[in-house]
Amino acid sequence: DAEITQSPRHKITETGRQVTLACHQTWNHNNMFWYRQDLGHGLRLIHYSYGVHDTNKGEVSDGYSVSRSNTEDLPLTLESAASSQTSVYFCASSDRPYGYTFGSGTRLTVV
Amino acid sequence: KQEVTQIPAALSVPEGENLVLNCSFTDSAIYNLQWFRQDPGKGLTSLLLIQSSQREQTSGRLNASLDKSSGRSTLYIAASQPGDSATYLCAAPSTTNAGKSTFGDGTTLTVKP
């Protein structure tokens, strides 16, 4: 069965370190997204991609970057982790007739 | 810019009650609307996807309707159970780019035994 997987499930890192969160989908969806979810803020879009080599900034992109070298993967990099980036991160993929499918999330703690 | 609103933010009902969750969107030029469920500490699970050409979708005790002209969608839950307790979110595609949806903040439902 097709799926979307995120790794790691939990991550603790120190302030200033570079961190990469992985997202891999086997739906063959063109569109992929990264969101963060914090209490009181709902889902906030970080970056998104509509296909290979395409990336776009979302509403909270500062301090984050993505790259899309193939259809299946959209890794999210925190260039220099800050305590304000402690959050739960969700990856999603979509294609027009099928709607969104979400990964299980990565809980990131920056200490 | 698409805006999606879900009211109320929280709802508590006794077990067995039928209930309706509301989702409003500002731009009716959508091609689908999707309802999700999120349990505490978990990801979002898709419940129902309504294409713009449809007026409703059903899955078990769940029924979602779509009225594009009024900018509204409802999720009807029949005979609610404690296991239905979760946060329910709706999502509608952005008009600036149909590949990207705007999410509501959700309605947190508690079903009391």
Coordinates of C-alpha atoms in Angstrom, one line a residue:
Chain A
D1 CA 0.0 0.0 0.0
A2 CA 1.1 3.6 -0.7
E3 CA 2.2 5.6 2.3
I4 CA 3.9 8.7 3.6
T5 CA 6.6 8.2 6.3
Q6 CA 8.4 10.7 8.4
S7 CA 11.6 10.2 10.3
P8 CA 12.6 10.4 13.0
R9 CA 9.4 10.3 15.1
H10 CA 11.1 12.2 18.0
K11 CA 14.2 14.3 17.9
I12 CA 16.0 16.3 20.6
T13 CA 18.7 18.7 19.4
E14 CA 20.7 21.6 20.7
T15 CA 20.3 25.3 19.8
G16 CA 22.4 26.2 16.8
R17 CA 22.7 22.7 15.3
Q18 CA 21.5 21.8 11.8
V19 CA 18.7 19.3 11.8
T20 CA 17.1 17.5 8.8
L21 CA 13.7 15.9 9.0
A22 CA 12.9 13.3 6.4
C23 CA 9.6 12.8 4.5
H24 CA 9.1 10.0 2.0
Q25 CA 6.0 9.2 0.0
T26 CA 5.1 6.3 -2.3
W27 CA 1.8 7.8 -3.6
N28 CA 3.6 9.3 -6.6
H29 CA 2.0 12.6 -5.7
N30 CA 3.5 15.8 -7.3
N31 CA 2.6 18.1 -4.4
M32 CA 4.4 17.8 -1.0
F33 CA 4.2 20.1 2.0
W34 CA 5.7 20.7 5.4
Y35 CA 3.6 22.1 8.3
R36 CA 4.3 22.8 11.9
Q37 CA 1.6 22.5 14.5
D38 CA 1.7 24.4 17.8
L39 CA -0.9 24.9 20.5
G40 CA -3.0 27.9 19.7
H41 CA -1.7 28.2 16.1
G42 CA -3.2 25.3 14.2
L43 CA -1.3 24.1 11.1
R44 CA 1.1 26.5 9.6
L45 CA 2.7 26.0 6.2
I46 CA 6.5 26.1 6.1
H47 CA 7.5 25.1 2.6
Y48 CA 5.9 23.3 -0.3
S49 CA 6.8 21.8 -3.6
Y50 CA 4.7 21.1 -6.8
G51 CA 7.3 18.8 -8.4
V52 CA 10.9 17.9 -8.8
H53 CA 13.2 20.9 -8.4
D54 CA 10.3 23.1 -7.4
T55 CA 10.1 24.7 -3.9
N56 CA 8.1 27.5 -2.5
K57 CA 8.0 29.4 0.8
G58 CA 5.0 29.1 3.1
E59 CA 3.9 31.5 5.8
V60 CA 6.6 30.5 8.4
S61 CA 9.6 29.7 6.2
D62 CA 12.3 31.7 8.0
G63 CA 15.0 29.4 9.4
Y64 CA 13.9 26.4 7.3
S65 CA 14.8 25.1 3.8
V66 CA 13.7 22.2 1.5
S67 CA 15.0 20.7 -1.7
R68 CA 13.2 18.3 -4.1
S69 CA 15.5 16.1 -6.1
N70 CA 12.9 13.3 -6.8
T71 CA 9.2 12.8 -6.6
E72 CA 9.3 10.7 -3.4
D73 CA 11.3 12.9 -0.9
L74 CA 11.1 16.4 0.6
P75 CA 13.5 16.8 3.4
L76 CA 13.1 19.7 5.7
T77 CA 16.3 21.3 7.1
L78 CA 16.6 23.7 10.0
E79 CA 19.7 25.6 9.3
S80 CA 20.5 26.6 12.9
A81 CA 17.9 25.2 15.3
A82 CA 16.3 27.7 17.7
S83 CA 14.0 27.0 20.8
S84 CA 11.2 28.7 18.9
Q85 CA 11.3 25.8 16.4
T86 CA 10.3 23.3 19.1
S87 CA 7.1 21.9 17.6
V88 CA 5.4 19.0 15.9
Y89 CA 6.2 18.8 12.2
F90 CA 3.9 17.2 9.6
C91 CA 4.7 16.3 6.1
A92 CA 1.9 15.8 3.6
S93 CA 1.4 15.0 -0.1
S94 CA -1.5 15.5 -2.5
D95 CA -2.6 15.3 -6.0
R96 CA -5.7 16.9 -7.3
P97 CA -8.3 14.2 -7.3
Y98 CA -7.1 12.6 -4.1
G99 CA -6.8 15.3 -1.5
Y100 CA -4.1 15.4 1.2
T101 CA -2.4 12.5 3.0
F102 CA -0.4 13.2 6.1
G103 CA 2.6 11.6 7.7
S104 CA 2.5 10.7 11.4
G105 CA 4.6 13.6 12.4
T106 CA 8.0 14.4 14.0
R107 CA 8.2 15.9 17.5
L108 CA 11.2 18.1 17.6
T109 CA 12.6 19.6 20.8
V110 CA 15.3 22.2 20.7
V111 CA 17.2 22.6 24.0
Chain B
K1 CA -6.9 34.4 -0.4
Q2 CA -8.9 31.4 0.9
E3 CA -9.9 31.6 4.5
V4 CA -11.4 28.6 6.4
T5 CA -13.3 29.0 9.7
Q6 CA -14.6 26.3 12.0
I7 CA -17.1 27.1 14.7
P8 CA -17.3 26.2 17.5
A9 CA -13.7 25.6 18.5
A10 CA -14.9 23.0 21.1
L11 CA -18.0 20.9 21.5
S12 CA -19.0 18.5 24.3
V13 CA -22.0 16.1 23.9
P14 CA -23.4 13.0 25.6
E15 CA -22.9 9.7 24.0
G16 CA -25.5 8.8 21.4
E17 CA -26.3 12.3 20.3
N18 CA -26.3 13.2 16.6
L19 CA -24.1 16.3 15.9
V20 CA -23.0 18.6 13.2
L21 CA -19.6 20.3 12.8
N22 CA -19.4 23.4 10.6
C23 CA -16.8 24.6 8.1
S24 CA -17.0 27.9 6.3
F25 CA -14.8 29.1 3.4
T26 CA -14.6 32.5 1.8
D27 CA -13.8 31.5 -1.8
S28 CA -16.4 29.1 -3.3
A29 CA -14.2 28.4 -6.4
I30 CA -12.9 25.2 -4.9
Y31 CA -12.5 21.8 -6.6
N32 CA -12.8 19.7 -3.4
L33 CA -13.2 19.9 0.4
Q34 CA -11.6 17.5 2.8
W35 CA -12.4 16.6 6.4
F36 CA -9.8 15.2 8.7
R37 CA -9.7 13.7 12.2
Q38 CA -6.7 14.2 14.6
D39 CA -6.3 12.4 17.8
P40 CA -4.1 13.9 20.6
G41 CA -0.4 13.5 19.7
K42 CA -1.2 11.9 16.3
G43 CA -1.3 12.9 12.7
L44 CA -4.2 13.9 10.6
T45 CA -6.4 11.1 9.1
S46 CA -8.5 11.8 6.1
L47 CA -12.2 11.1 6.7
L48 CA -14.0 12.3 3.7
L49 CA -13.2 14.1 0.5
I50 CA -16.0 15.8 -1.4
Q51 CA -15.3 16.8 -5.0
S52 CA -16.8 20.1 -6.2
S53 CA -19.3 18.2 -8.5
Q54 CA -20.6 16.3 -5.5
R55 CA -22.9 17.5 -2.7
E56 CA -22.1 14.9 -0.1
Q57 CA -20.1 11.9 0.9
T58 CA -20.8 9.2 3.4
S59 CA -18.7 6.8 5.3
G60 CA -20.3 4.8 8.0
R61 CA -21.8 7.1 10.7
L62 CA -20.2 10.1 9.0
N63 CA -21.8 12.3 6.3
A64 CA -20.2 15.4 4.8
S65 CA -22.1 17.9 2.7
L66 CA -20.8 20.7 0.5
D67 CA -22.7 23.9 -0.5
K68 CA -20.3 25.9 -2.6
S69 CA -22.7 28.7 -3.2
S70 CA -23.0 29.5 0.5
G71 CA -19.3 28.6 1.2
R72 CA -20.2 26.0 3.8
S73 CA -19.6 22.3 4.5
T74 CA -20.9 20.3 7.4
L75 CA -19.8 17.0 8.9
Y76 CA -22.7 15.1 10.4
I77 CA -21.8 12.4 13.0
A78 CA -24.7 10.0 13.9
A79 CA -25.0 8.3 17.2
S80 CA -21.8 9.7 18.6
Q81 CA -19.5 7.5 20.7
P82 CA -16.7 8.2 23.1
G83 CA -14.3 7.0 20.5
D84 CA -15.3 9.9 18.3
S85 CA -13.6 12.3 20.7
A86 CA -10.9 14.0 18.6
T87 CA -10.2 17.3 16.7
Y88 CA -11.9 17.6 13.3
L89 CA -10.4 19.8 10.7
C90 CA -11.6 20.8 7.3
A91 CA -9.5 21.9 4.3
A92 CA -10.3 23.8 1.1
P93 CA -7.9 24.5 -1.8
S94 CA -6.4 27.9 -2.3
T95 CA -7.7 29.9 -5.2
T96 CA -4.2 31.1 -6.0
N97 CA -3.0 27.6 -6.4
A98 CA -5.3 24.7 -6.4
G99 CA -2.5 22.4 -5.3
K100 CA -2.4 23.9 -1.8
S101 CA -5.2 23.8 0.7
T102 CA -6.1 26.1 3.5
F103 CA -6.9 24.4 6.8
G104 CA -9.4 25.4 9.5
D105 CA -8.2 25.4 13.1
G106 CA -10.5 22.5 13.9
T107 CA -13.3 21.7 16.3
T108 CA -12.4 19.6 19.3
L109 CA -15.1 17.2 20.1
T110 CA -15.6 15.4 23.4
V111 CA -18.2 12.7 23.6
K112 CA -19.1 11.8 27.2
P113 CA -20.1 8.3 28.2

